[in-house]
Coordinates of C-alpha atoms in Angstrom, one line a residue:
M1 CA 45.3 41.0 34.6
H2 CA 47.9 38.3 33.8
E3 CA 51.6 39.0 33.8
I4 CA 53.5 37.2 30.9
I5 CA 57.3 37.0 30.4
C6 CA 58.5 37.1 26.8
P7 CA 60.7 34.0 26.1
H8 CA 63.0 36.1 23.7
C9 CA 63.6 39.3 25.6
N10 CA 62.7 38.1 29.1
K11 CA 60.6 41.2 29.6
A12 CA 57.3 41.0 31.6
F13 CA 54.1 42.6 30.3
K14 CA 50.5 42.5 31.5
I15 CA 47.5 41.5 29.4
D16 CA 43.8 41.5 30.2
E17 CA 41.4 38.5 30.2
A18 CA 40.2 39.0 26.6
G19 CA 43.7 39.3 25.2
Y20 CA 44.9 36.3 27.3
A21 CA 41.9 34.2 26.0
D22 CA 42.7 35.2 22.4
I23 CA 46.4 34.3 22.8
L24 CA 45.4 31.0 24.4
K25 CA 43.0 30.2 21.6
Q26 CA 45.6 31.0 18.9
V27 CA 48.1 28.7 20.7
R28 CA 45.7 25.9 21.0
D29 CA 44.4 26.3 17.4
S30 CA 48.0 26.2 16.1
D31 CA 48.7 23.2 18.3
F32 CA 45.7 21.4 17.0
E33 CA 46.6 22.1 13.4
K34 CA 50.2 21.0 14.1
Q35 CA 49.1 17.8 15.7
L36 CA 46.6 17.1 12.9
H37 CA 49.4 17.7 10.3
E38 CA 51.8 15.4 12.2
R39 CA 49.2 12.7 12.5
L40 CA 48.5 12.9 8.7
E41 CA 52.2 12.6 8.0
L42 CA 52.5 9.6 10.4
A43 CA 49.5 8.0 8.7
E44 CA 51.0 8.5 5.2
Q45 CA 54.4 7.2 6.4
D46 CA 52.7 4.1 8.0
K47 CA 51.0 3.5 4.7
R48 CA 54.3 3.7 2.7
N49 CA 56.1 1.5 5.1
A50 CA 53.3 -1.1 5.1
V51 CA 53.2 -1.1 1.3
E52 CA 57.0 -1.4 1.0
L53 CA 57.1 -4.2 3.7
A54 CA 54.4 -6.1 1.9
Q55 CA 56.1 -5.7 -1.5
A56 CA 59.5 -6.8 0.0
K57 CA 57.8 -9.8 1.7
V58 CA 56.0 -10.9 -1.4
A59 CA 59.2 -10.5 -3.5
G60 CA 61.2 -12.5 -1.0
E61 CA 58.6 -15.3 -1.0
L62 CA 58.6 -15.4 -4.8
Q63 CA 62.4 -15.3 -5.0
K64 CA 62.5 -18.1 -2.5
A65 CA 60.0 -20.2 -4.5
A66 CA 61.8 -19.5 -7.7
S67 CA 65.1 -20.6 -6.2
A68 CA 63.6 -23.8 -4.9
K69 CA 62.1 -24.6 -8.3
D70 CA 65.5 -23.9 -10.0
A71 CA 67.3 -26.2 -7.6
E72 CA 64.7 -28.9 -8.3
I73 CA 65.2 -28.5 -12.1
Q74 CA 69.0 -28.7 -11.7
E75 CA 68.6 -31.8 -9.6
L76 CA 66.3 -33.4 -12.3
K77 CA 68.9 -32.4 -15.0
A78 CA 71.7 -34.0 -13.0
K79 CA 69.6 -37.2 -12.6
L80 CA 69.0 -37.3 -16.4
D81 CA 72.7 -36.8 -17.1
A82 CA 73.6 -39.5 -14.7
S83 CA 71.0 -41.8 -16.2
E84 CA 72.5 -41.2 -19.7
V85 CA 76.0 -41.9 -18.5
A86 CA 74.9 -45.1 -16.9
R87 CA 73.1 -46.2 -20.0
K88 CA 76.1 -45.5 -22.2
L89 CA 78.4 -47.3 -19.7
A90 CA 76.0 -50.3 -19.6
L91 CA 75.9 -50.5 -23.4
A92 CA 79.7 -50.3 -23.6
E93 CA 80.1 -53.0 -21.0
A94 CA 77.6 -55.3 -22.9
L95 CA 79.4 -54.7 -26.2
S96 CA 82.8 -55.3 -24.6
A97 CA 81.6 -58.6 -23.1
V98 CA 80.2 -59.8 -26.5
E99 CA 83.4 -58.8 -28.3
K100 CA 85.5 -60.6 -25.7
E101 CA 83.4 -63.7 -26.1
R102 CA 83.6 -63.4 -29.8
D103 CA 87.3 -63.0 -29.8
A104 CA 87.7 -65.9 -27.4
L105 CA 85.6 -68.1 -29.6
A106 CA 87.6 -67.1 -32.6
N107 CA 90.8 -67.9 -30.8
E108 CA 89.5 -71.3 -29.8
L109 CA 88.4 -72.0 -33.3
E110 CA 91.8 -71.1 -34.7
H111 CA 93.5 -73.3 -32.1
A112 CA 91.2 -76.2 -33.0
R113 CA 92.0 -75.8 -36.6
H114 CA 95.8 -76.0 -35.9
Q115 CA 95.3 -79.2 -33.8
Q116 CA 93.2 -80.9 -36.5
L117 CA 95.6 -80.3 -39.4
A118 CA 97.1 -83.7 -38.9
A119 CA 93.8 -85.6 -38.6
S120 CA 92.2 -87.4 -41.3
K121 CA 89.9 -86.0 -43.8
L122 CA 86.9 -87.7 -42.2
A123 CA 87.9 -86.2 -38.9
E124 CA 88.5 -82.9 -40.6
S125 CA 85.1 -83.1 -42.3
T126 CA 83.4 -84.1 -39.1
L127 CA 85.3 -81.4 -37.3
Q128 CA 84.4 -78.9 -39.9
S129 CA 80.8 -79.9 -39.6
E130 CA 80.9 -79.6 -35.8
L131 CA 82.7 -76.3 -36.1
H132 CA 80.1 -75.2 -38.5
K133 CA 77.4 -76.1 -36.1
V134 CA 79.2 -74.5 -33.3
A135 CA 79.8 -71.4 -35.4
T136 CA 76.2 -71.4 -36.4
A137 CA 75.1 -71.7 -32.8
K138 CA 77.5 -69.0 -31.8
E139 CA 76.3 -66.8 -34.6
V140 CA 72.7 -67.3 -33.4
E141 CA 73.8 -66.5 -29.9
I142 CA 75.6 -63.5 -31.1
N143 CA 72.5 -62.4 -33.0
E144 CA 70.5 -63.0 -29.9
L145 CA 72.9 -61.0 -27.9
K146 CA 72.8 -58.2 -30.4
A147 CA 69.0 -58.3 -30.5
K148 CA 69.0 -58.3 -26.7
I149 CA 71.4 -55.4 -26.7
A150 CA 69.3 -53.6 -29.2
A151 CA 66.1 -54.3 -27.2
D152 CA 67.8 -53.1 -24.0
G153 CA 68.9 -50.0 -25.8
T154 CA 65.4 -49.4 -27.0
A155 CA 64.1 -49.8 -23.4
R156 CA 66.7 -47.5 -22.1
Q157 CA 65.9 -45.0 -24.9
L158 CA 62.2 -45.3 -24.0
A159 CA 63.0 -44.8 -20.3
I160 CA 65.2 -41.8 -21.2
T161 CA 62.4 -40.4 -23.4
Q162 CA 59.9 -41.0 -20.6
A163 CA 62.2 -39.3 -18.0
V164 CA 62.7 -36.4 -20.4
N165 CA 59.0 -36.1 -21.0
A166 CA 58.4 -36.2 -17.2
A167 CA 61.1 -33.6 -16.7
E168 CA 59.6 -31.4 -19.4
K169 CA 56.1 -31.9 -17.9
E170 CA 57.4 -31.0 -14.5
R171 CA 59.2 -28.0 -16.0
D172 CA 55.9 -26.9 -17.7
E173 CA 54.2 -27.4 -14.3
L174 CA 56.8 -25.3 -12.6
K175 CA 56.5 -22.7 -15.3
N176 CA 52.7 -22.7 -14.8
G177 CA 53.2 -22.6 -11.0
L178 CA 55.6 -19.7 -11.5
E179 CA 53.0 -17.9 -13.6
T180 CA 50.3 -18.6 -11.0
A181 CA 52.6 -17.4 -8.3
K182 CA 53.2 -14.2 -10.3
L183 CA 49.5 -13.8 -10.7
E184 CA 48.8 -14.5 -7.0
K185 CA 51.6 -11.9 -6.2
Q186 CA 49.8 -9.4 -8.4
L187 CA 46.5 -10.2 -6.8
A188 CA 48.0 -10.0 -3.3
E189 CA 49.7 -6.7 -4.1
K190 CA 46.4 -5.4 -5.4
S191 CA 44.5 -6.7 -2.4
L192 CA 47.1 -5.2 0.0
K193 CA 47.0 -1.9 -1.9
D194 CA 43.1 -1.9 -1.8
R195 CA 43.1 -2.7 1.9
Y196 CA 45.6 0.0 2.8
E197 CA 43.7 2.4 0.5
A198 CA 40.5 1.5 2.4
Q199 CA 42.3 2.1 5.8
L200 CA 43.7 5.4 4.5
K201 CA 40.2 6.3 3.4
D202 CA 38.8 5.4 6.8
R203 CA 41.5 7.6 8.4
D204 CA 40.7 10.4 6.0
D205 CA 37.0 10.0 6.8
Q206 CA 37.8 10.1 10.5
I207 CA 40.0 13.2 10.1
E208 CA 37.2 14.8 8.1
R209 CA 34.7 13.9 10.8
L210 CA 37.0 15.5 13.4
R211 CA 37.3 18.6 11.3
D212 CA 33.5 18.6 10.8
M213 CA 32.9 18.2 14.5
K214 CA 35.4 21.0 15.2
A215 CA 33.6 23.2 12.6
R216 CA 30.2 22.4 14.1
L217 CA 31.3 23.1 17.7
S218 CA 31.4 26.7 18.8
T219 CA 34.9 28.3 18.5
K220 CA 34.7 29.3 22.1
M221 CA 34.4 25.7 23.2
V222 CA 37.9 25.0 21.8
G223 CA 40.3 25.7 24.6
E224 CA 37.8 25.4 27.5
T225 CA 36.3 22.4 29.3
L226 CA 33.0 20.9 28.4
E227 CA 31.4 21.8 31.7
Q228 CA 32.5 25.4 31.3
H229 CA 31.1 25.5 27.8
C230 CA 27.7 24.2 28.9
E231 CA 27.5 26.5 31.9
T232 CA 28.4 29.5 29.8
E233 CA 25.8 28.6 27.1
F234 CA 23.1 28.2 29.8
N235 CA 24.0 31.5 31.5
R236 CA 23.7 33.3 28.2
L237 CA 20.0 32.4 28.1
R238 CA 19.2 32.2 31.8
A239 CA 17.7 35.7 32.2
T240 CA 15.5 35.5 29.1
A241 CA 14.6 31.8 28.6
F242 CA 15.1 30.3 32.1
A243 CA 14.2 33.0 34.5
R244 CA 12.8 30.6 37.2
A245 CA 15.2 27.7 36.5
Y246 CA 17.8 26.2 38.8
F247 CA 21.0 25.1 37.1
E248 CA 23.9 24.5 39.5
K249 CA 26.7 22.0 40.1
D250 CA 25.8 18.8 42.0
N251 CA 28.0 18.9 45.1
D252 CA 26.1 16.3 47.1
A253 CA 28.2 13.1 47.1
S254 CA 26.6 11.6 50.2
G255 CA 25.2 8.7 48.2
G256 CA 28.7 7.7 47.0
S257 CA 28.6 9.5 43.7
K258 CA 27.2 12.7 42.1
G259 CA 26.4 14.1 38.7
D260 CA 27.8 17.2 37.1
Y261 CA 24.8 19.6 37.0
I262 CA 21.1 19.6 38.0
F263 CA 18.5 21.5 36.1
R264 CA 15.1 22.3 37.6
D265 CA 12.4 24.6 36.3
H266 CA 9.1 25.7 38.1
D267 CA 6.0 27.7 37.2
D268 CA 4.6 30.7 39.0
Q269 CA 2.9 28.6 41.6
G270 CA 6.1 26.7 42.4
T271 CA 5.1 23.5 40.7
E272 CA 8.1 21.7 39.2
I273 CA 7.9 21.6 35.4
V274 CA 10.9 19.4 34.6
S275 CA 14.1 18.2 36.3
I276 CA 17.3 16.9 34.5
M277 CA 20.5 15.3 35.8
F278 CA 23.4 16.3 33.5
E279 CA 26.7 14.5 33.1
M280 CA 29.5 16.0 30.8
K281 CA 32.2 13.7 29.4
N282 CA 35.0 14.5 27.0
E283 CA 38.0 12.5 25.7
A284 CA 40.1 13.5 28.8
D285 CA 37.5 11.8 31.1
T286 CA 38.1 8.3 29.7
T287 CA 39.8 5.6 31.8
A288 CA 41.3 2.2 31.1
T289 CA 37.8 0.6 31.7
K290 CA 35.5 3.5 30.6
K291 CA 36.0 4.7 27.0
R292 CA 32.4 4.5 25.6
N293 CA 29.3 6.5 26.3
E294 CA 27.4 3.4 27.6
D295 CA 30.1 2.9 30.3
F296 CA 28.6 5.9 32.1
F297 CA 24.8 5.1 31.8
R298 CA 24.3 3.1 35.0
E299 CA 26.0 5.6 37.3
L300 CA 24.1 8.5 35.6
D301 CA 20.8 6.7 36.2
K302 CA 21.7 6.0 39.8
D303 CA 22.5 9.7 40.3
R304 CA 19.2 10.7 38.6
Q305 CA 17.2 8.5 41.0
A306 CA 19.2 9.6 44.1
K307 CA 18.6 13.3 43.3
G308 CA 15.0 12.8 42.3
C309 CA 15.4 14.1 38.7
E310 CA 12.9 13.1 36.0
Y311 CA 15.4 12.9 33.1
A312 CA 19.1 12.1 32.7
V313 CA 21.2 13.6 29.8
L314 CA 24.8 12.7 29.0
V315 CA 26.6 15.5 27.1
S316 CA 29.5 13.7 25.5
L317 CA 32.4 14.1 23.1
L318 CA 33.3 10.4 23.3
E319 CA 33.1 8.1 20.3
A320 CA 33.7 10.9 17.9
D321 CA 33.5 8.6 14.9
S322 CA 30.2 7.1 15.8
E323 CA 27.5 7.8 13.2
L324 CA 24.9 7.0 15.9
Y325 CA 25.9 9.7 18.4
N326 CA 26.9 12.2 15.7
T327 CA 23.2 12.5 14.7
G328 CA 22.9 14.8 17.7
I329 CA 20.2 13.6 20.2
V330 CA 20.1 9.8 20.9
D331 CA 17.3 8.2 23.0
V332 CA 18.8 5.4 25.1
S333 CA 15.7 4.8 27.2
Y334 CA 15.7 1.2 26.0
R335 CA 18.7 0.8 28.4
Y336 CA 17.7 3.2 31.2
P337 CA 14.4 5.2 31.6
K338 CA 14.3 8.8 30.3
M339 CA 17.9 8.9 29.4
Y340 CA 19.5 10.7 26.4
V341 CA 23.0 11.3 24.9
V342 CA 23.7 14.5 23.1
R343 CA 26.6 16.3 21.5
P344 CA 27.5 19.7 23.1
Q345 CA 25.9 21.8 20.3
F346 CA 22.5 20.2 21.3
F347 CA 22.8 21.0 25.0
I348 CA 20.4 24.0 25.0
P349 CA 18.0 22.5 22.4
M350 CA 17.7 19.4 24.6
I351 CA 16.7 21.4 27.7
T352 CA 14.2 23.4 25.6
L353 CA 12.7 20.2 24.1
L354 CA 12.2 18.5 27.4
R355 CA 10.8 21.6 29.1
N356 CA 8.4 22.3 26.3
A357 CA 7.3 18.7 26.4
A358 CA 6.8 19.0 30.1
M359 CA 4.8 22.2 29.8
N360 CA 2.1 20.3 27.9
S361 CA 1.6 18.1 31.0
L362 CA 1.9 20.9 33.5
Q363 CA -1.9 21.1 33.9
Y364 CA -2.0 17.5 34.7
K365 CA 0.9 18.0 37.1
N366 CA -1.0 20.8 38.9
E367 CA -4.2 18.7 39.1
L368 CA -2.0 15.8 40.4
A369 CA -0.5 18.2 42.9
L370 CA -4.0 19.3 44.0
V371 CA -5.1 15.7 44.3
K372 CA -2.0 15.0 46.3
A373 CA -2.7 18.0 48.6
Q374 CA -6.3 16.8 49.0
N375 CA -5.0 13.3 49.7
I376 CA -2.6 14.8 52.2
D377 CA -5.4 16.7 53.9
I378 CA -7.5 13.5 54.0
T379 CA -4.6 11.7 55.3
N380 CA -3.9 14.3 58.0
F381 CA -7.6 14.2 59.0
E382 CA -7.6 10.4 59.1
S383 CA -4.3 10.6 61.1
K384 CA -5.9 13.1 63.5
L385 CA -9.0 11.0 63.8
E386 CA -6.9 7.9 64.3
A387 CA -4.9 9.8 67.0
F388 CA -8.1 10.9 68.7
K389 CA -9.5 7.4 68.6
T390 CA -6.2 6.0 69.9
G391 CA -6.1 8.7 72.7
F392 CA -9.8 8.2 73.6
E393 CA -9.4 4.4 73.7
R394 CA -6.4 4.8 75.9
N395 CA -8.2 7.2 78.2
Y396 CA -11.3 4.9 78.2
E397 CA -9.1 2.0 79.2
L398 CA -7.5 4.0 81.9
A399 CA -10.9 5.3 83.2
S400 CA -12.3 1.7 82.9
K401 CA -9.5 0.4 85.0
Q402 CA -10.0 3.2 87.6
F403 CA -13.8 2.5 87.6
T404 CA -13.3 -1.2 88.0
K405 CA -10.9 -0.5 90.8
A406 CA -13.4 1.9 92.4
I407 CA -16.1 -0.8 92.1
D408 CA -13.8 -3.3 93.7
E409 CA -13.1 -0.8 96.5
I410 CA -16.9 -0.2 96.9
D411 CA -17.5 -3.9 96.9
K412 CA -14.8 -4.2 99.6
S413 CA -16.5 -1.4 101.5
I414 CA -19.9 -3.0 101.1
D415 CA -18.5 -6.2 102.3
H416 CA -16.9 -4.4 105.3
L417 CA -20.2 -2.5 106.0
Q418 CA -22.1 -5.8 105.7
K419 CA -19.9 -7.3 108.3
T420 CA -20.3 -4.2 110.5
K421 CA -24.1 -4.4 109.9
D422 CA -24.1 -8.1 110.8
A423 CA -22.1 -7.2 113.9
L424 CA -24.5 -4.4 114.8
L425 CA -27.5 -6.7 114.2
S426 CA -25.9 -9.3 116.4
A427 CA -25.3 -6.7 119.1
D428 CA -28.9 -5.4 118.8
R429 CA -30.1 -9.0 119.2
N430 CA -28.0 -9.5 122.2
L431 CA -29.1 -6.1 123.7
R432 CA -32.8 -7.1 123.1
L433 CA -32.2 -10.4 124.8
A434 CA -30.4 -8.5 127.6
N435 CA -33.3 -6.1 127.8
N436 CA -35.8 -8.8 127.8
K437 CA -33.8 -10.5 130.6
A438 CA -33.6 -7.1 132.4
Q439 CA -37.3 -6.6 132.1
D440 CA -38.0 -10.0 133.4
V441 CA -35.9 -9.4 136.6
T442 CA -37.9 -8.8 139.8
I443 CA -36.9 -8.4 143.5
K444 CA -38.6 -11.5 144.2
K445 CA -36.6 -13.4 141.6
L446 CA -33.4 -11.6 142.8
T447 CA -34.0 -12.4 146.5
H448 CA -35.2 -15.9 145.9
G449 CA -32.9 -18.1 147.8
N450 CA -31.1 -15.1 149.3
P451 CA -32.5 -14.3 152.7
T452 CA -30.1 -11.5 153.4
M453 CA -31.1 -9.5 150.4
K454 CA -34.8 -10.4 150.9
A455 CA -34.5 -8.9 154.4
K456 CA -32.8 -5.8 153.1
F457 CA -35.5 -5.1 150.5
A458 CA -38.2 -5.7 153.2
E459 CA -36.6 -3.0 155.4
I460 CA -36.5 -0.6 152.4
E461 CA -40.1 -1.2 151.7
I462 CA -41.0 -0.6 155.4
S463 CA -39.0 2.7 155.4
E464 CA -40.8 3.9 152.3
D465 CA -44.2 3.1 153.8
S466 CA -43.4 5.0 157.1
V467 CA -42.4 8.1 155.1
D468 CA -45.7 8.1 153.3

């Protein structure tokens, strides 16, 4: 029983495990819906902010380009106005110079006329002729100046016309550029809108996939860990489907790492049918360097080999938007042998699939076990035979050494006896010689040259004769 304090009235009340689980499930479901709603609102707000920012940015850039073009047009207009003023000023200066020259010539002519009034008629006639020539020349010069002024005006007018045409052409180009910019703006806005709509669609799809995954997962799994879910699902079927199976936590970390669960199943004779190393990963198990399923493959394969399991299975909630892993059961044996990645709802079907596949090869496993047992018996017999041969060889070597030593001792004894024999033979020869010498001794020989002894022996013989 759990004791819970009401946050409103501060009263404590007790609740059993089932009621506590229901309350916890309701709280977590409401939290999930609340977080999902908040994420949807944040995504919509991000979309609106991005669209507004893009629109403001494009509008600012267009306004800036239009302002630059307006400034350039005003500058061109100012240049045209300045050119027109300069043309008019130059024309006025040229006309003023001609008029001044003309007035000066007229004054000079008038002055000459007054000076020549008193001259003679010939001089007057000559003067008039000269004046006429001068006047004609001046008139020609004036005409030339007028023609020059007219030509200069035509050139200026042509230059003005060309400048106006160039300004109009540039204006038209600016207008076309403005139209192009407006079109590009529209295209950019459309592209931006399409891109954000695509992103929103992707987010909607992702949210839909999350909802679909939540719907496909059992409702009990929401609010409990992935390991608890898998263990609970297995224990539901342990008594009926996995009566002789072993499914427990892997607590042996002597090799530096360990898996989560080990599954082993045996037949009635105790022959192993299949063995599986399980690793469970959800989003809370990710780290800064491990965020994908394949980040855990190598360590899982290492644990499988260390614990002597035939298969390795990663039960994973990672990469929830992956179309590959969302298919259910993914064979990754191209990376590591006999390894699979499954979603939690395929945990029990994966065990059943692997066990049923292994049942087909059980007969071959039993035959293989028998052959192994026979090989073990043969190996044991060969080992015993080899041990007997080794022991016999060692005993033979020891006996051979002792026999050789005994022979050496016998040879030494024989040599000693031979020396004794030789000594005895030598003593016998000496005794025989001594005997021969003794046999050859007579009284006569002993008393020869010894009158005393000869007399004694003579007395002894006389005594023996008298007794007889």
